[in-house]
Amino acid sequence: MKKNDIGYGSKNGINNVTYGEDNAEEKGNSMDNAETRISNEDALFHIKDGLTQLEKTLKGDGYAFSNLICKNKNLDHIPKEIEKYIHLKYINMSHNKIEDIDMLYELNNVVFLDISYNLIKNLKKIASLCLKNCVYLNLSHNLIKNVEDIKMTNIIELDLSYNNIEKMNIYFSNTVKKLNLSNNNISNLDFKNKLNDLESLDLSSNPIKNLEFFEITPNINYLKINNNTTLPISQLANLNSFKGLQYLDMQNYLYFKDISYEEVMQILIKNTKDIKLKMFNGKLIDNKA
């Protein structure tokens, strides 16, 4: 049975299939921009074609597709009609040319969302009522420069790596546990609120200039600052303030490049006397003298 043959809330064949109701008004839209209209039709075709995993709805009153896989479809936008697909839980729209994800914000059953490898430049505010059940969001490999507040209420893992982000002076979801900001242009981490649940933070390949963000990330146990040439060696003393830090990666750190591993460990031990660091650059640390 084809997806378009199932019906829209009908009881023919499958009881109350509700994966998204097509509207007759789609055909009545203005004809002033044929190119845009065709593009929207193509986008809708790929959306419908990418629907999989027919499941019973949460209310138990019908069936709906829970997965949407639209990778490598050359999409340059997300059609507004996607807002009707309220039962989606898993969305992968990576490797396209999408510039805006606003249309996904109201899909509150989505748990997994991958929009990596697209052309997003600005990440608009995600309010607490938006994507409220999403626990994983991947926005890596875009062109994001500006990030507005992210207040998702259940986000656990967020990947913003490989973008053009310069500032993170925003309100951020305090539920996030794993945050990847690697390969951006961030020099200072200055969230407007404390991230008590954050455990893993990747700041590799950023021009980070200080480690003075320990007060807003008090419970980090894994910190990655690989490929850094801008952090003064005097800033390493702040490692002592990350009281839960156990795993630290600083591969290719400017001041560690031309000295022996033993010398690196001496510097590290000197600057981490107050914490219980277990591993450095993937290697177990011997008991401190």
PDB file of C-alpha atoms in Angstrom, residues 49-235:
ATOM      1  CA  ASP A  49       8.454   9.452   0.350  1.00  0.00           C
ATOM      2  CA  GLY A  50      10.700   9.477   3.424  1.00  0.00           C
ATOM      3  CA  LEU A  51       8.036   8.452   5.925  1.00  0.00           C
ATOM      4  CA  THR A  52       8.606   5.055   7.569  1.00  0.00           C
ATOM      5  CA  GLN A  53       7.772   3.069  10.686  1.00  0.00           C
ATOM      6  CA  LEU A  54       3.998   2.989  10.972  1.00  0.00           C
ATOM      7  CA  GLU A  55       3.040   2.915  14.658  1.00  0.00           C
ATOM      8  CA  LYS A  56       0.012   3.316  16.851  1.00  0.00           C
ATOM      9  CA  THR A  57      -0.377   6.907  18.033  1.00  0.00           C
ATOM     10  CA  LEU A  58       0.331   7.805  21.647  1.00  0.00           C
ATOM     11  CA  LYS A  59      -3.394   8.230  22.287  1.00  0.00           C
ATOM     12  CA  GLY A  60      -4.068   4.853  20.706  1.00  0.00           C
ATOM     13  CA  ASP A  61      -6.731   6.235  18.375  1.00  0.00           C
ATOM     14  CA  GLY A  62      -5.020   5.510  15.074  1.00  0.00           C
ATOM     15  CA  TYR A  63      -1.738   4.895  13.288  1.00  0.00           C
ATOM     16  CA  ALA A  64       0.955   7.302  12.153  1.00  0.00           C
ATOM     17  CA  PHE A  65       4.426   7.255  10.668  1.00  0.00           C
ATOM     18  CA  SER A  66       7.020   7.953  13.351  1.00  0.00           C
ATOM     19  CA  ASN A  67      10.174   8.213  11.222  1.00  0.00           C
ATOM     20  CA  LEU A  68      11.185  10.649   8.490  1.00  0.00           C
ATOM     21  CA  ILE A  69      14.387  10.060   6.550  1.00  0.00           C
ATOM     22  CA  CYS A  70      15.129  12.736   3.949  1.00  0.00           C
ATOM     23  CA  LYS A  71      18.899  12.615   3.416  1.00  0.00           C
ATOM     24  CA  ASN A  72      20.625  13.848   0.260  1.00  0.00           C
ATOM     25  CA  LYS A  73      17.439  15.108  -1.397  1.00  0.00           C
ATOM     26  CA  ASN A  74      18.746  18.535  -2.406  1.00  0.00           C
ATOM     27  CA  LEU A  75      16.069  20.209  -0.248  1.00  0.00           C
ATOM     28  CA  ASP A  76      16.560  23.954   0.147  1.00  0.00           C
ATOM     29  CA  HIS A  77      13.715  24.445   2.619  1.00  0.00           C
ATOM     30  CA  ILE A  78      11.341  22.592   4.922  1.00  0.00           C
ATOM     31  CA  PRO A  79       7.734  22.938   3.745  1.00  0.00           C
ATOM     32  CA  LYS A  80       5.216  24.358   6.200  1.00  0.00           C
ATOM     33  CA  GLU A  81       3.054  21.291   5.674  1.00  0.00           C
ATOM     34  CA  ILE A  82       5.487  19.272   7.786  1.00  0.00           C
ATOM     35  CA  GLU A  83       3.827  20.804  10.848  1.00  0.00           C
ATOM     36  CA  LYS A  84       0.914  18.410  10.245  1.00  0.00           C
ATOM     37  CA  TYR A  85       3.120  15.395  10.880  1.00  0.00           C
ATOM     38  CA  ILE A  86       2.721  15.735  14.617  1.00  0.00           C
ATOM     39  CA  HIS A  87       3.472  12.088  15.395  1.00  0.00           C
ATOM     40  CA  LEU A  88       7.040  12.066  14.080  1.00  0.00           C
ATOM     41  CA  LYS A  89       9.646  10.921  16.611  1.00  0.00           C
ATOM     42  CA  TYR A  90      12.758  10.467  14.463  1.00  0.00           C
ATOM     43  CA  ILE A  91      13.805  12.959  11.769  1.00  0.00           C
ATOM     44  CA  ASN A  92      16.951  12.835   9.658  1.00  0.00           C
ATOM     45  CA  MET A  93      17.209  15.605   7.068  1.00  0.00           C
ATOM     46  CA  SER A  94      20.992  15.754   6.896  1.00  0.00           C
ATOM     47  CA  HIS A  95      23.010  16.447   3.734  1.00  0.00           C
ATOM     48  CA  ASN A  96      20.614  18.910   2.117  1.00  0.00           C
ATOM     49  CA  LYS A  97      20.615  22.682   1.488  1.00  0.00           C
ATOM     50  CA  ILE A  98      18.172  23.691   4.213  1.00  0.00           C
ATOM     51  CA  GLU A  99      18.621  27.220   5.581  1.00  0.00           C
ATOM     52  CA  ASP A 100      15.928  27.379   8.274  1.00  0.00           C
ATOM     53  CA  ILE A 101      14.413  24.850  10.692  1.00  0.00           C
ATOM     54  CA  ASP A 102      11.597  26.957  12.191  1.00  0.00           C
ATOM     55  CA  MET A 103       8.998  24.641  10.693  1.00  0.00           C
ATOM     56  CA  LEU A 104      10.187  21.814  12.931  1.00  0.00           C
ATOM     57  CA  TYR A 105       9.841  23.690  16.206  1.00  0.00           C
ATOM     58  CA  GLU A 106       6.212  22.645  16.787  1.00  0.00           C
ATOM     59  CA  LEU A 107       6.843  18.915  16.335  1.00  0.00           C
ATOM     60  CA  ASN A 108       6.750  18.108  20.015  1.00  0.00           C
ATOM     61  CA  ASN A 109       6.917  14.324  19.719  1.00  0.00           C
ATOM     62  CA  VAL A 110      10.305  14.388  18.002  1.00  0.00           C
ATOM     63  CA  VAL A 111      12.984  12.698  20.098  1.00  0.00           C
ATOM     64  CA  PHE A 112      15.852  12.525  17.571  1.00  0.00           C
ATOM     65  CA  LEU A 113      16.574  15.338  15.088  1.00  0.00           C
ATOM     66  CA  ASP A 114      19.501  15.409  12.665  1.00  0.00           C
ATOM     67  CA  ILE A 115      19.842  18.505  10.450  1.00  0.00           C
ATOM     68  CA  SER A 116      23.603  18.250   9.978  1.00  0.00           C
ATOM     69  CA  TYR A 117      25.344  19.117   6.696  1.00  0.00           C
ATOM     70  CA  ASN A 118      22.946  21.855   5.613  1.00  0.00           C
ATOM     71  CA  LEU A 119      23.195  25.626   5.010  1.00  0.00           C
ATOM     72  CA  ILE A 120      21.721  27.048   8.217  1.00  0.00           C
ATOM     73  CA  LYS A 121      23.237  30.444   9.087  1.00  0.00           C
ATOM     74  CA  ASN A 122      21.099  31.580  12.016  1.00  0.00           C
ATOM     75  CA  LEU A 123      19.657  29.408  14.760  1.00  0.00           C
ATOM     76  CA  LYS A 124      16.554  31.220  15.942  1.00  0.00           C
ATOM     77  CA  LYS A 125      15.314  30.989  19.513  1.00  0.00           C
ATOM     78  CA  ILE A 126      14.030  27.569  20.535  1.00  0.00           C
ATOM     79  CA  ALA A 127      11.542  28.299  23.317  1.00  0.00           C
ATOM     80  CA  SER A 128      10.726  25.874  26.120  1.00  0.00           C
ATOM     81  CA  LEU A 129       7.496  24.820  24.402  1.00  0.00           C
ATOM     82  CA  CYS A 130       9.310  23.952  21.160  1.00  0.00           C
ATOM     83  CA  LEU A 131      10.683  20.484  20.430  1.00  0.00           C
ATOM     84  CA  LYS A 132       9.923  19.787  24.066  1.00  0.00           C
ATOM     85  CA  ASN A 133      10.550  16.022  23.859  1.00  0.00           C
ATOM     86  CA  CYS A 134      13.695  16.174  21.742  1.00  0.00           C
ATOM     87  CA  VAL A 135      16.687  14.633  23.528  1.00  0.00           C
ATOM     88  CA  TYR A 136      19.168  14.613  20.609  1.00  0.00           C
ATOM     89  CA  LEU A 137      19.777  17.487  18.187  1.00  0.00           C
ATOM     90  CA  ASN A 138      22.531  17.501  15.578  1.00  0.00           C
ATOM     91  CA  LEU A 139      23.198  20.808  13.809  1.00  0.00           C
ATOM     92  CA  SER A 140      26.832  20.147  12.969  1.00  0.00           C
ATOM     93  CA  HIS A 141      28.425  21.052   9.636  1.00  0.00           C
ATOM     94  CA  ASN A 142      26.222  24.037   8.870  1.00  0.00           C
ATOM     95  CA  LEU A 143      27.062  27.743   8.476  1.00  0.00           C
ATOM     96  CA  ILE A 144      25.657  28.857  11.819  1.00  0.00           C
ATOM     97  CA  LYS A 145      27.103  32.124  13.068  1.00  0.00           C
ATOM     98  CA  ASN A 146      24.345  33.459  15.306  1.00  0.00           C
ATOM     99  CA  VAL A 147      22.704  31.359  18.004  1.00  0.00           C
ATOM    100  CA  GLU A 148      19.720  32.600  19.992  1.00  0.00           C
ATOM    101  CA  ASP A 149      18.426  31.152  23.275  1.00  0.00           C
ATOM    102  CA  ILE A 150      17.988  27.377  23.392  1.00  0.00           C
ATOM    103  CA  LYS A 151      15.441  26.481  26.065  1.00  0.00           C
ATOM    104  CA  MET A 152      14.409  22.970  25.056  1.00  0.00           C
ATOM    105  CA  THR A 153      13.134  21.223  28.159  1.00  0.00           C
ATOM    106  CA  ASN A 154      14.491  17.703  27.586  1.00  0.00           C
ATOM    107  CA  ILE A 155      17.560  18.057  25.383  1.00  0.00           C
ATOM    108  CA  ILE A 156      20.411  15.797  26.506  1.00  0.00           C
ATOM    109  CA  GLU A 157      22.867  15.852  23.604  1.00  0.00           C
ATOM    110  CA  LEU A 158      23.462  18.822  21.294  1.00  0.00           C
ATOM    111  CA  ASP A 159      26.005  18.947  18.484  1.00  0.00           C
ATOM    112  CA  LEU A 160      26.854  22.391  17.083  1.00  0.00           C
ATOM    113  CA  SER A 161      30.318  21.477  15.832  1.00  0.00           C
ATOM    114  CA  TYR A 162      31.766  22.644  12.511  1.00  0.00           C
ATOM    115  CA  ASN A 163      29.919  25.943  12.273  1.00  0.00           C
ATOM    116  CA  ASN A 164      30.933  29.629  12.406  1.00  0.00           C
ATOM    117  CA  ILE A 165      29.742  30.409  15.927  1.00  0.00           C
ATOM    118  CA  GLU A 166      31.625  33.220  17.662  1.00  0.00           C
ATOM    119  CA  LYS A 167      29.534  33.837  20.776  1.00  0.00           C
ATOM    120  CA  MET A 168      27.437  31.697  23.121  1.00  0.00           C
ATOM    121  CA  ASN A 169      26.118  34.462  25.341  1.00  0.00           C
ATOM    122  CA  ILE A 170      22.676  32.893  25.522  1.00  0.00           C
ATOM    123  CA  TYR A 171      20.256  31.182  27.867  1.00  0.00           C
ATOM    124  CA  PHE A 172      20.810  27.477  27.449  1.00  0.00           C
ATOM    125  CA  SER A 173      18.825  24.384  28.395  1.00  0.00           C
ATOM    126  CA  ASN A 174      20.066  23.172  31.758  1.00  0.00           C
ATOM    127  CA  THR A 175      19.118  19.583  30.916  1.00  0.00           C
ATOM    128  CA  VAL A 176      21.925  19.125  28.384  1.00  0.00           C
ATOM    129  CA  LYS A 177      24.537  16.545  29.366  1.00  0.00           C
ATOM    130  CA  LYS A 178      26.722  16.422  26.255  1.00  0.00           C
ATOM    131  CA  LEU A 179      27.583  19.557  24.266  1.00  0.00           C
ATOM    132  CA  ASN A 180      29.841  19.627  21.218  1.00  0.00           C
ATOM    133  CA  LEU A 181      30.991  23.110  20.176  1.00  0.00           C
ATOM    134  CA  SER A 182      34.197  22.030  18.461  1.00  0.00           C
ATOM    135  CA  ASN A 183      35.443  23.633  15.251  1.00  0.00           C
ATOM    136  CA  ASN A 184      33.840  27.044  15.668  1.00  0.00           C
ATOM    137  CA  ASN A 185      35.240  30.534  16.386  1.00  0.00           C
ATOM    138  CA  ILE A 186      34.423  30.739  20.092  1.00  0.00           C
ATOM    139  CA  SER A 187      36.922  32.589  22.276  1.00  0.00           C
ATOM    140  CA  ASN A 188      34.864  32.863  25.470  1.00  0.00           C
ATOM    141  CA  LEU A 189      32.159  30.643  26.868  1.00  0.00           C
ATOM    142  CA  ASP A 190      29.660  32.864  28.652  1.00  0.00           C
ATOM    143  CA  PHE A 191      26.244  31.269  28.948  1.00  0.00           C
ATOM    144  CA  LYS A 192      23.701  33.395  30.807  1.00  0.00           C
ATOM    145  CA  ASN A 193      22.727  30.536  33.092  1.00  0.00           C
ATOM    146  CA  LYS A 194      24.349  27.648  34.929  1.00  0.00           C
ATOM    147  CA  LEU A 195      24.399  24.221  33.256  1.00  0.00           C
ATOM    148  CA  ASN A 196      24.316  21.919  36.262  1.00  0.00           C
ATOM    149  CA  ASP A 197      23.687  18.731  34.266  1.00  0.00           C
ATOM    150  CA  LEU A 198      26.441  19.255  31.693  1.00  0.00           C
ATOM    151  CA  GLU A 199      28.953  16.391  31.894  1.00  0.00           C
ATOM    152  CA  SER A 200      30.796  16.446  28.573  1.00  0.00           C
ATOM    153  CA  LEU A 201      31.995  19.583  26.755  1.00  0.00           C
ATOM    154  CA  ASP A 202      34.022  19.693  23.543  1.00  0.00           C
ATOM    155  CA  LEU A 203      35.678  23.028  22.722  1.00  0.00           C
ATOM    156  CA  SER A 204      38.353  21.636  20.424  1.00  0.00           C
ATOM    157  CA  SER A 205      39.533  23.743  17.495  1.00  0.00           C
ATOM    158  CA  ASN A 206      38.230  27.011  18.904  1.00  0.00           C
ATOM    159  CA  PRO A 207      40.294  30.110  19.796  1.00  0.00           C
ATOM    160  CA  ILE A 208      39.438  29.656  23.484  1.00  0.00           C
ATOM    161  CA  LYS A 209      41.299  32.211  25.608  1.00  0.00           C
ATOM    162  CA  ASN A 210      40.340  31.207  29.130  1.00  0.00           C
ATOM    163  CA  LEU A 211      38.972  28.425  31.337  1.00  0.00           C
ATOM    164  CA  GLU A 212      36.942  30.724  33.537  1.00  0.00           C
ATOM    165  CA  PHE A 213      33.611  29.091  32.742  1.00  0.00           C
ATOM    166  CA  PHE A 214      33.802  26.605  35.627  1.00  0.00           C
ATOM    167  CA  GLU A 215      31.078  28.417  37.562  1.00  0.00           C
ATOM    168  CA  ILE A 216      28.500  27.938  34.806  1.00  0.00           C
ATOM    169  CA  THR A 217      29.576  24.337  34.097  1.00  0.00           C
ATOM    170  CA  PRO A 218      30.232  23.055  37.642  1.00  0.00           C
ATOM    171  CA  ASN A 219      29.766  19.321  37.038  1.00  0.00           C
ATOM    172  CA  ILE A 220      31.781  18.632  33.903  1.00  0.00           C
ATOM    173  CA  ASN A 221      33.696  15.339  34.029  1.00  0.00           C
ATOM    174  CA  TYR A 222      34.949  15.318  30.427  1.00  0.00           C
ATOM    175  CA  LEU A 223      36.541  18.390  28.819  1.00  0.00           C
ATOM    176  CA  LYS A 224      38.079  18.463  25.335  1.00  0.00           C
ATOM    177  CA  ILE A 225      40.219  21.417  24.221  1.00  0.00           C
ATOM    178  CA  ASN A 226      42.234  19.846  21.416  1.00  0.00           C
ATOM    179  CA  ASN A 227      44.017  21.916  18.765  1.00  0.00           C
ATOM    180  CA  ASN A 228      44.267  25.111  20.773  1.00  0.00           C
ATOM    181  CA  THR A 229      46.841  27.857  20.208  1.00  0.00           C
ATOM    182  CA  THR A 230      45.215  30.740  22.087  1.00  0.00           C
ATOM    183  CA  LEU A 231      44.878  29.552  25.685  1.00  0.00           C
ATOM    184  CA  PRO A 232      47.615  31.023  27.929  1.00  0.00           C
ATOM    185  CA  ILE A 233      49.380  28.374  29.967  1.00  0.00           C
ATOM    186  CA  SER A 234      48.553  30.387  33.095  1.00  0.00           C
ATOM    187  CA  GLN A 235      44.888  29.519  32.521  1.00  0.00           C
TER     188      GLN A 235
END
